[in-house]
Amino acid sequence: METTSTPAHVGSSIPETAFGVWFLRTHTWEHHVLRVAINDLRRLITTPLPAAPVMVDVGCGQGISFRLLEQAFAPQRIVGVDCHAPSLDAAREAARAIGTPVDILQGDCAALPLPDACADIVFCHQTFHHLVEQERALAEFHRVLKPGGLLLFAESTDAYIKSWVIRLLFRHPMHVQKSADGYLQMLRTGGFHFEPRHVSLPYLWWSRAADFGLFERLGLHRPKPGKRRETLVNVAAVKPLA
């Protein structure tokens, strides 16, 4: 494993609360949020993948994703980028526990410390709602991807981020939060291509912060697609070849 670092510019993101940093180490996060998202994103990919892709995990945090990405994509190398130095200490430990080489970089999603066209896949899971300079970050994802490369984008929408329980426990820049349609339009404007079959709108229990799906489990409420406020959006988007 090669571990490197660069000076961090952290002005484009909002730091997580102490509760949030703790929550990202829990079984609930790894198995009910991260693992489910990776499996869903893998299902949305319809183009052939390189046999051993180079993956960039933007906002990698404590590196909980590394083992799951290794299992799902068999990459030749993972590059984990995050601006939070204490989380990267844990990410280095996580990197040592897998067989895939991992580079750990301290840096900003809006100014990635990576060369142009160096990655086959950029993985962005529950990171974008922390970012203030979202358009700049998306342009960076586009820049570091090879032509034909994949952006695996999994995000919570404003309906979830602006709920009372998330406002209480976590910290986010509220003025940049978007709906599912807003994120999809942003990806298109940012130069990424995808079709409806490459998009998923999961409606998972943990993303319904008003009642955590209790009313549905009791049979009191059955929201239907198209008639509900979507709380999650997953996209497997491609950087066009030309």
PDB file of C-alpha atoms in Angstrom:
ATOM      1  CA  MET A   1       0.000   0.000   0.000  1.00  0.00           C
ATOM      2  CA  GLU A   2       1.252   3.456  -0.921  1.00  0.00           C
ATOM      3  CA  THR A   3       0.115   6.258   1.373  1.00  0.00           C
ATOM      4  CA  THR A   4       0.573   9.878   0.443  1.00  0.00           C
ATOM      5  CA  SER A   5      -0.825  13.204   1.521  1.00  0.00           C
ATOM      6  CA  THR A   6      -1.107  16.703   0.194  1.00  0.00           C
ATOM      7  CA  PRO A   7      -2.021  19.993   1.844  1.00  0.00           C
ATOM      8  CA  ALA A   8      -5.766  20.230   2.305  1.00  0.00           C
ATOM      9  CA  HIS A   9      -7.985  23.044   1.157  1.00  0.00           C
ATOM     10  CA  VAL A  10     -11.170  22.464   3.116  1.00  0.00           C
ATOM     11  CA  GLY A  11     -13.169  25.590   2.405  1.00  0.00           C
ATOM     12  CA  SER A  12     -15.616  23.906   0.024  1.00  0.00           C
ATOM     13  CA  SER A  13     -17.151  21.481   2.545  1.00  0.00           C
ATOM     14  CA  ILE A  14     -18.907  21.606   5.902  1.00  0.00           C
ATOM     15  CA  PRO A  15     -17.227  19.511   8.623  1.00  0.00           C
ATOM     16  CA  GLU A  16     -19.261  16.706  10.180  1.00  0.00           C
ATOM     17  CA  THR A  17     -20.445  16.743  13.793  1.00  0.00           C
ATOM     18  CA  ALA A  18     -18.861  14.463  16.392  1.00  0.00           C
ATOM     19  CA  PHE A  19     -22.017  12.336  16.258  1.00  0.00           C
ATOM     20  CA  GLY A  20     -21.700  12.104  12.486  1.00  0.00           C
ATOM     21  CA  VAL A  21     -18.066  10.982  12.660  1.00  0.00           C
ATOM     22  CA  TRP A  22     -19.060   8.315  15.193  1.00  0.00           C
ATOM     23  CA  PHE A  23     -22.066   7.190  13.127  1.00  0.00           C
ATOM     24  CA  LEU A  24     -19.855   6.546  10.107  1.00  0.00           C
ATOM     25  CA  ARG A  25     -18.163   3.759  12.093  1.00  0.00           C
ATOM     26  CA  THR A  26     -21.383   1.914  12.955  1.00  0.00           C
ATOM     27  CA  HIS A  27     -22.824  -1.338  11.648  1.00  0.00           C
ATOM     28  CA  THR A  28     -25.919   0.575  10.489  1.00  0.00           C
ATOM     29  CA  TRP A  29     -23.837   2.828   8.259  1.00  0.00           C
ATOM     30  CA  GLU A  30     -21.739   0.044   6.746  1.00  0.00           C
ATOM     31  CA  HIS A  31     -24.461  -2.525   6.163  1.00  0.00           C
ATOM     32  CA  HIS A  32     -27.729  -0.580   5.760  1.00  0.00           C
ATOM     33  CA  VAL A  33     -26.377   2.475   3.939  1.00  0.00           C
ATOM     34  CA  LEU A  34     -22.985   1.942   2.275  1.00  0.00           C
ATOM     35  CA  ARG A  35     -23.223  -1.743   1.302  1.00  0.00           C
ATOM     36  CA  VAL A  36     -26.764  -1.328  -0.042  1.00  0.00           C
ATOM     37  CA  ALA A  37     -25.736   1.696  -2.135  1.00  0.00           C
ATOM     38  CA  ILE A  38     -22.698  -0.053  -3.637  1.00  0.00           C
ATOM     39  CA  ASN A  39     -24.781  -3.086  -4.579  1.00  0.00           C
ATOM     40  CA  ASP A  40     -27.416  -0.853  -6.161  1.00  0.00           C
ATOM     41  CA  LEU A  41     -24.843   1.166  -8.112  1.00  0.00           C
ATOM     42  CA  ARG A  42     -23.210  -2.036  -9.372  1.00  0.00           C
ATOM     43  CA  ARG A  43     -26.599  -3.142 -10.673  1.00  0.00           C
ATOM     44  CA  LEU A  44     -27.096   0.130 -12.565  1.00  0.00           C
ATOM     45  CA  ILE A  45     -23.904  -0.258 -14.634  1.00  0.00           C
ATOM     46  CA  THR A  46     -24.639  -1.469 -18.170  1.00  0.00           C
ATOM     47  CA  THR A  47     -21.292  -0.772 -19.844  1.00  0.00           C
ATOM     48  CA  PRO A  48     -18.330  -3.174 -19.664  1.00  0.00           C
ATOM     49  CA  LEU A  49     -15.881  -2.368 -16.880  1.00  0.00           C
ATOM     50  CA  PRO A  50     -12.097  -2.646 -17.109  1.00  0.00           C
ATOM     51  CA  ALA A  51     -10.815  -5.917 -15.684  1.00  0.00           C
ATOM     52  CA  ALA A  52      -8.963  -4.054 -12.926  1.00  0.00           C
ATOM     53  CA  PRO A  53     -10.199  -0.452 -12.711  1.00  0.00           C
ATOM     54  CA  VAL A  54      -8.525   2.425 -10.911  1.00  0.00           C
ATOM     55  CA  MET A  55     -11.117   3.806  -8.494  1.00  0.00           C
ATOM     56  CA  VAL A  56     -11.216   7.176  -6.749  1.00  0.00           C
ATOM     57  CA  ASP A  57     -13.323   7.266  -3.584  1.00  0.00           C
ATOM     58  CA  VAL A  58     -14.085  10.970  -3.100  1.00  0.00           C
ATOM     59  CA  GLY A  59     -14.998  11.778   0.486  1.00  0.00           C
ATOM     60  CA  CYS A  60     -13.715   8.373   1.582  1.00  0.00           C
ATOM     61  CA  GLY A  61     -13.891   9.299   5.278  1.00  0.00           C
ATOM     62  CA  GLN A  62     -12.681   6.466   7.472  1.00  0.00           C
ATOM     63  CA  GLY A  63     -12.269   4.034   4.583  1.00  0.00           C
ATOM     64  CA  ILE A  64     -15.195   1.768   5.470  1.00  0.00           C
ATOM     65  CA  SER A  65     -15.936   1.590   1.741  1.00  0.00           C
ATOM     66  CA  PHE A  66     -12.572   0.156   0.723  1.00  0.00           C
ATOM     67  CA  ARG A  67     -13.349  -3.491   1.510  1.00  0.00           C
ATOM     68  CA  LEU A  68     -16.802  -3.251  -0.101  1.00  0.00           C
ATOM     69  CA  LEU A  69     -15.400  -1.630  -3.256  1.00  0.00           C
ATOM     70  CA  GLU A  70     -12.729  -4.309  -3.450  1.00  0.00           C
ATOM     71  CA  GLN A  71     -15.390  -7.020  -3.312  1.00  0.00           C
ATOM     72  CA  ALA A  72     -17.694  -5.345  -5.836  1.00  0.00           C
ATOM     73  CA  PHE A  73     -15.195  -4.132  -8.452  1.00  0.00           C
ATOM     74  CA  ALA A  74     -11.862  -5.961  -7.944  1.00  0.00           C
ATOM     75  CA  PRO A  75      -9.912  -2.734  -8.614  1.00  0.00           C
ATOM     76  CA  GLN A  76      -6.185  -2.667  -9.264  1.00  0.00           C
ATOM     77  CA  ARG A  77      -5.928   0.430  -7.056  1.00  0.00           C
ATOM     78  CA  ILE A  78      -8.152   2.618  -4.892  1.00  0.00           C
ATOM     79  CA  VAL A  79      -7.440   6.290  -4.236  1.00  0.00           C
ATOM     80  CA  GLY A  80      -9.198   7.617  -1.142  1.00  0.00           C
ATOM     81  CA  VAL A  81      -9.573  11.404  -0.874  1.00  0.00           C
ATOM     82  CA  ASP A  82     -10.930  13.318   2.114  1.00  0.00           C
ATOM     83  CA  CYS A  83     -10.279  16.661   3.803  1.00  0.00           C
ATOM     84  CA  HIS A  84     -10.734  15.389   7.400  1.00  0.00           C
ATOM     85  CA  ALA A  85      -7.315  14.373   8.736  1.00  0.00           C
ATOM     86  CA  PRO A  86      -8.530  12.326  11.755  1.00  0.00           C
ATOM     87  CA  SER A  87     -10.792  10.242   9.503  1.00  0.00           C
ATOM     88  CA  LEU A  88      -7.870   9.560   7.189  1.00  0.00           C
ATOM     89  CA  ASP A  89      -5.946   7.992  10.082  1.00  0.00           C
ATOM     90  CA  ALA A  90      -8.748   5.411  10.286  1.00  0.00           C
ATOM     91  CA  ALA A  91      -8.762   5.109   6.492  1.00  0.00           C
ATOM     92  CA  ARG A  92      -5.101   4.112   6.532  1.00  0.00           C
ATOM     93  CA  GLU A  93      -5.948   1.322   8.971  1.00  0.00           C
ATOM     94  CA  ALA A  94      -8.803   0.181   6.738  1.00  0.00           C
ATOM     95  CA  ALA A  95      -6.478   0.224   3.720  1.00  0.00           C
ATOM     96  CA  ARG A  96      -4.004  -2.065   5.455  1.00  0.00           C
ATOM     97  CA  ALA A  97      -6.770  -4.631   6.013  1.00  0.00           C
ATOM     98  CA  ILE A  98      -7.443  -5.301   2.305  1.00  0.00           C
ATOM     99  CA  GLY A  99      -5.361  -6.722  -0.521  1.00  0.00           C
ATOM    100  CA  THR A 100      -5.878  -3.901  -3.020  1.00  0.00           C
ATOM    101  CA  PRO A 101      -3.271  -1.102  -2.958  1.00  0.00           C
ATOM    102  CA  VAL A 102      -4.775   2.113  -1.566  1.00  0.00           C
ATOM    103  CA  ASP A 103      -3.443   5.663  -1.860  1.00  0.00           C
ATOM    104  CA  ILE A 104      -4.709   8.025   0.835  1.00  0.00           C
ATOM    105  CA  LEU A 105      -4.790  11.720  -0.101  1.00  0.00           C
ATOM    106  CA  GLN A 106      -5.834  14.615   2.087  1.00  0.00           C
ATOM    107  CA  GLY A 107      -7.533  17.097  -0.187  1.00  0.00           C
ATOM    108  CA  ASP A 108     -10.646  18.881  -1.333  1.00  0.00           C
ATOM    109  CA  CYS A 109     -13.296  17.426  -3.636  1.00  0.00           C
ATOM    110  CA  ALA A 110     -13.405  20.789  -5.415  1.00  0.00           C
ATOM    111  CA  ALA A 111      -9.648  20.657  -6.101  1.00  0.00           C
ATOM    112  CA  LEU A 112      -8.688  16.994  -6.305  1.00  0.00           C
ATOM    113  CA  PRO A 113      -4.928  16.346  -5.956  1.00  0.00           C
ATOM    114  CA  LEU A 114      -4.968  14.032  -8.986  1.00  0.00           C
ATOM    115  CA  PRO A 115      -3.940  14.303 -12.665  1.00  0.00           C
ATOM    116  CA  ASP A 116      -6.357  14.466 -15.576  1.00  0.00           C
ATOM    117  CA  ALA A 117      -7.911  11.235 -16.880  1.00  0.00           C
ATOM    118  CA  CYS A 118      -6.344   9.014 -14.224  1.00  0.00           C
ATOM    119  CA  ALA A 119      -9.413   7.072 -13.047  1.00  0.00           C
ATOM    120  CA  ASP A 120     -11.767   4.503 -14.502  1.00  0.00           C
ATOM    121  CA  ILE A 121     -14.376   4.994 -11.753  1.00  0.00           C
ATOM    122  CA  VAL A 122     -15.141   7.851  -9.369  1.00  0.00           C
ATOM    123  CA  PHE A 123     -17.215   6.728  -6.387  1.00  0.00           C
ATOM    124  CA  CYS A 124     -19.112   9.500  -4.584  1.00  0.00           C
ATOM    125  CA  HIS A 125     -21.305   8.178  -1.775  1.00  0.00           C
ATOM    126  CA  GLN A 126     -23.184  10.528   0.576  1.00  0.00           C
ATOM    127  CA  THR A 127     -20.494  13.181   0.106  1.00  0.00           C
ATOM    128  CA  PHE A 128     -22.095  15.759  -2.138  1.00  0.00           C
ATOM    129  CA  HIS A 129     -24.549  17.127   0.426  1.00  0.00           C
ATOM    130  CA  HIS A 130     -21.524  18.230   2.516  1.00  0.00           C
ATOM    131  CA  LEU A 131     -20.031  20.251  -0.350  1.00  0.00           C
ATOM    132  CA  VAL A 132     -20.560  23.974  -0.827  1.00  0.00           C
ATOM    133  CA  GLU A 133     -18.836  24.196  -4.230  1.00  0.00           C
ATOM    134  CA  GLN A 134     -20.783  21.381  -5.841  1.00  0.00           C
ATOM    135  CA  GLU A 135     -20.327  22.434  -9.463  1.00  0.00           C
ATOM    136  CA  ARG A 136     -16.559  22.736  -8.987  1.00  0.00           C
ATOM    137  CA  ALA A 137     -16.436  19.295  -7.385  1.00  0.00           C
ATOM    138  CA  LEU A 138     -18.432  17.742 -10.211  1.00  0.00           C
ATOM    139  CA  ALA A 139     -16.072  19.351 -12.734  1.00  0.00           C
ATOM    140  CA  GLU A 140     -13.177  17.765 -10.846  1.00  0.00           C
ATOM    141  CA  PHE A 141     -14.823  14.339 -11.013  1.00  0.00           C
ATOM    142  CA  HIS A 142     -15.229  14.821 -14.770  1.00  0.00           C
ATOM    143  CA  ARG A 143     -11.600  15.949 -15.129  1.00  0.00           C
ATOM    144  CA  VAL A 144      -9.992  12.984 -13.347  1.00  0.00           C
ATOM    145  CA  LEU A 145     -12.127  10.393 -15.136  1.00  0.00           C
ATOM    146  CA  LYS A 146     -10.871   8.822 -18.338  1.00  0.00           C
ATOM    147  CA  PRO A 147     -13.158   9.205 -21.379  1.00  0.00           C
ATOM    148  CA  GLY A 148     -15.763   6.497 -21.005  1.00  0.00           C
ATOM    149  CA  GLY A 149     -15.172   6.374 -17.246  1.00  0.00           C
ATOM    150  CA  LEU A 150     -17.943   5.971 -14.697  1.00  0.00           C
ATOM    151  CA  LEU A 151     -19.222   8.248 -11.964  1.00  0.00           C
ATOM    152  CA  LEU A 152     -21.036   6.222  -9.309  1.00  0.00           C
ATOM    153  CA  PHE A 153     -23.104   8.839  -7.500  1.00  0.00           C
ATOM    154  CA  ALA A 154     -25.236   8.055  -4.439  1.00  0.00           C
ATOM    155  CA  GLU A 155     -26.813  10.942  -2.572  1.00  0.00           C
ATOM    156  CA  SER A 156     -29.507  11.979  -0.111  1.00  0.00           C
ATOM    157  CA  THR A 157     -31.939  14.623  -1.297  1.00  0.00           C
ATOM    158  CA  ASP A 158     -33.074  17.834   0.350  1.00  0.00           C
ATOM    159  CA  ALA A 159     -36.204  16.088   1.641  1.00  0.00           C
ATOM    160  CA  TYR A 160     -33.980  14.001   3.910  1.00  0.00           C
ATOM    161  CA  ILE A 161     -31.172  16.440   4.696  1.00  0.00           C
ATOM    162  CA  LYS A 162     -33.633  19.158   5.764  1.00  0.00           C
ATOM    163  CA  SER A 163     -35.647  16.874   8.059  1.00  0.00           C
ATOM    164  CA  TRP A 164     -35.605  17.773  11.747  1.00  0.00           C
ATOM    165  CA  VAL A 165     -33.645  14.748  12.973  1.00  0.00           C
ATOM    166  CA  ILE A 166     -30.851  15.209  10.421  1.00  0.00           C
ATOM    167  CA  ARG A 167     -30.666  18.937  11.201  1.00  0.00           C
ATOM    168  CA  LEU A 168     -30.347  18.043  14.889  1.00  0.00           C
ATOM    169  CA  LEU A 169     -27.621  15.394  14.596  1.00  0.00           C
ATOM    170  CA  PHE A 170     -25.594  16.398  11.546  1.00  0.00           C
ATOM    171  CA  ARG A 171     -24.258  19.549   9.888  1.00  0.00           C
ATOM    172  CA  HIS A 172     -24.755  20.441   6.230  1.00  0.00           C
ATOM    173  CA  PRO A 173     -24.795  23.520   3.951  1.00  0.00           C
ATOM    174  CA  MET A 174     -28.572  23.848   3.580  1.00  0.00           C
ATOM    175  CA  HIS A 175     -28.518  26.346   0.721  1.00  0.00           C
ATOM    176  CA  VAL A 176     -27.036  23.825  -1.761  1.00  0.00           C
ATOM    177  CA  GLN A 177     -29.267  20.818  -1.046  1.00  0.00           C
ATOM    178  CA  LYS A 178     -31.156  19.486  -4.072  1.00  0.00           C
ATOM    179  CA  SER A 179     -34.052  17.239  -4.982  1.00  0.00           C
ATOM    180  CA  ALA A 180     -33.471  14.017  -6.894  1.00  0.00           C
ATOM    181  CA  ASP A 181     -34.375  15.828 -10.126  1.00  0.00           C
ATOM    182  CA  GLY A 182     -32.021  18.651  -9.175  1.00  0.00           C
ATOM    183  CA  TYR A 183     -29.082  16.271  -8.791  1.00  0.00           C
ATOM    184  CA  LEU A 184     -29.899  14.532 -12.070  1.00  0.00           C
ATOM    185  CA  GLN A 185     -29.996  17.858 -13.905  1.00  0.00           C
ATOM    186  CA  MET A 186     -26.705  18.889 -12.286  1.00  0.00           C
ATOM    187  CA  LEU A 187     -25.022  15.693 -13.527  1.00  0.00           C
ATOM    188  CA  ARG A 188     -26.305  16.277 -17.063  1.00  0.00           C
ATOM    189  CA  THR A 189     -25.179  19.903 -17.026  1.00  0.00           C
ATOM    190  CA  GLY A 190     -21.803  18.731 -15.718  1.00  0.00           C
ATOM    191  CA  GLY A 191     -21.208  16.692 -18.877  1.00  0.00           C
ATOM    192  CA  PHE A 192     -22.232  13.210 -17.710  1.00  0.00           C
ATOM    193  CA  HIS A 193     -24.465  10.861 -19.675  1.00  0.00           C
ATOM    194  CA  PHE A 194     -27.027   8.438 -18.298  1.00  0.00           C
ATOM    195  CA  GLU A 195     -30.419   7.007 -19.171  1.00  0.00           C
ATOM    196  CA  PRO A 196     -33.378   6.164 -16.906  1.00  0.00           C
ATOM    197  CA  ARG A 197     -32.098   2.592 -16.531  1.00  0.00           C
ATOM    198  CA  HIS A 198     -28.936   3.985 -14.925  1.00  0.00           C
ATOM    199  CA  VAL A 199     -30.894   5.780 -12.183  1.00  0.00           C
ATOM    200  CA  SER A 200     -32.357   4.365  -8.989  1.00  0.00           C
ATOM    201  CA  LEU A 201     -34.543   6.135  -6.420  1.00  0.00           C
ATOM    202  CA  PRO A 202     -34.338   3.890  -3.344  1.00  0.00           C
ATOM    203  CA  TYR A 203     -36.922   4.487  -0.637  1.00  0.00           C
ATOM    204  CA  LEU A 204     -35.150   2.893   2.303  1.00  0.00           C
ATOM    205  CA  TRP A 205     -36.446   2.997   5.874  1.00  0.00           C
ATOM    206  CA  TRP A 206     -33.538   4.975   7.270  1.00  0.00           C
ATOM    207  CA  SER A 207     -34.032   7.757   4.716  1.00  0.00           C
ATOM    208  CA  ARG A 208     -37.555   8.563   5.982  1.00  0.00           C
ATOM    209  CA  ALA A 209     -36.483  10.673   8.943  1.00  0.00           C
ATOM    210  CA  ALA A 210     -40.055  11.682   9.791  1.00  0.00           C
ATOM    211  CA  ASP A 211     -41.007   8.152  10.888  1.00  0.00           C
ATOM    212  CA  PHE A 212     -38.210   5.814   9.620  1.00  0.00           C
ATOM    213  CA  GLY A 213     -40.819   3.887   7.646  1.00  0.00           C
ATOM    214  CA  LEU A 214     -42.919   3.041  10.718  1.00  0.00           C
ATOM    215  CA  PHE A 215     -46.239   4.062   9.147  1.00  0.00           C
ATOM    216  CA  GLU A 216     -45.581   1.767   6.194  1.00  0.00           C
ATOM    217  CA  ARG A 217     -44.653  -1.170   8.440  1.00  0.00           C
ATOM    218  CA  LEU A 218     -47.936  -0.632  10.283  1.00  0.00           C
ATOM    219  CA  GLY A 219     -49.850  -0.483   6.992  1.00  0.00           C
ATOM    220  CA  LEU A 220     -50.978   3.088   7.579  1.00  0.00           C
ATOM    221  CA  HIS A 221     -49.162   4.711   4.655  1.00  0.00           C
ATOM    222  CA  ARG A 222     -48.128   3.358   1.243  1.00  0.00           C
ATOM    223  CA  PRO A 223     -46.420   6.098  -0.786  1.00  0.00           C
ATOM    224  CA  LYS A 224     -46.039   5.301  -4.473  1.00  0.00           C
ATOM    225  CA  PRO A 225     -43.213   6.223  -6.850  1.00  0.00           C
ATOM    226  CA  GLY A 226     -43.981   9.522  -8.547  1.00  0.00           C
ATOM    227  CA  LYS A 227     -46.257  10.582  -5.694  1.00  0.00           C
ATOM    228  CA  ARG A 228     -43.710  10.812  -2.891  1.00  0.00           C
ATOM    229  CA  ARG A 229     -40.798  13.053  -1.998  1.00  0.00           C
ATOM    230  CA  GLU A 230     -37.758  11.040  -3.030  1.00  0.00           C
ATOM    231  CA  THR A 231     -35.097  10.840  -0.337  1.00  0.00           C
ATOM    232  CA  LEU A 232     -32.272   9.080  -2.223  1.00  0.00           C
ATOM    233  CA  VAL A 233     -30.878   9.067  -5.741  1.00  0.00           C
ATOM    234  CA  ASN A 234     -28.272   6.668  -7.156  1.00  0.00           C
ATOM    235  CA  VAL A 235     -26.769   7.135 -10.627  1.00  0.00           C
ATOM    236  CA  ALA A 236     -24.220   5.271 -12.750  1.00  0.00           C
ATOM    237  CA  ALA A 237     -23.197   8.064 -15.142  1.00  0.00           C
ATOM    238  CA  VAL A 238     -20.614   7.991 -17.941  1.00  0.00           C
ATOM    239  CA  LYS A 239     -18.106  10.602 -19.057  1.00  0.00           C
ATOM    240  CA  PRO A 240     -18.607  10.544 -22.847  1.00  0.00           C
ATOM    241  CA  LEU A 241     -15.762   9.419 -25.087  1.00  0.00           C
ATOM    242  CA  ALA A 242     -15.788  12.720 -26.961  1.00  0.00           C
TER     243      ALA A 242
END
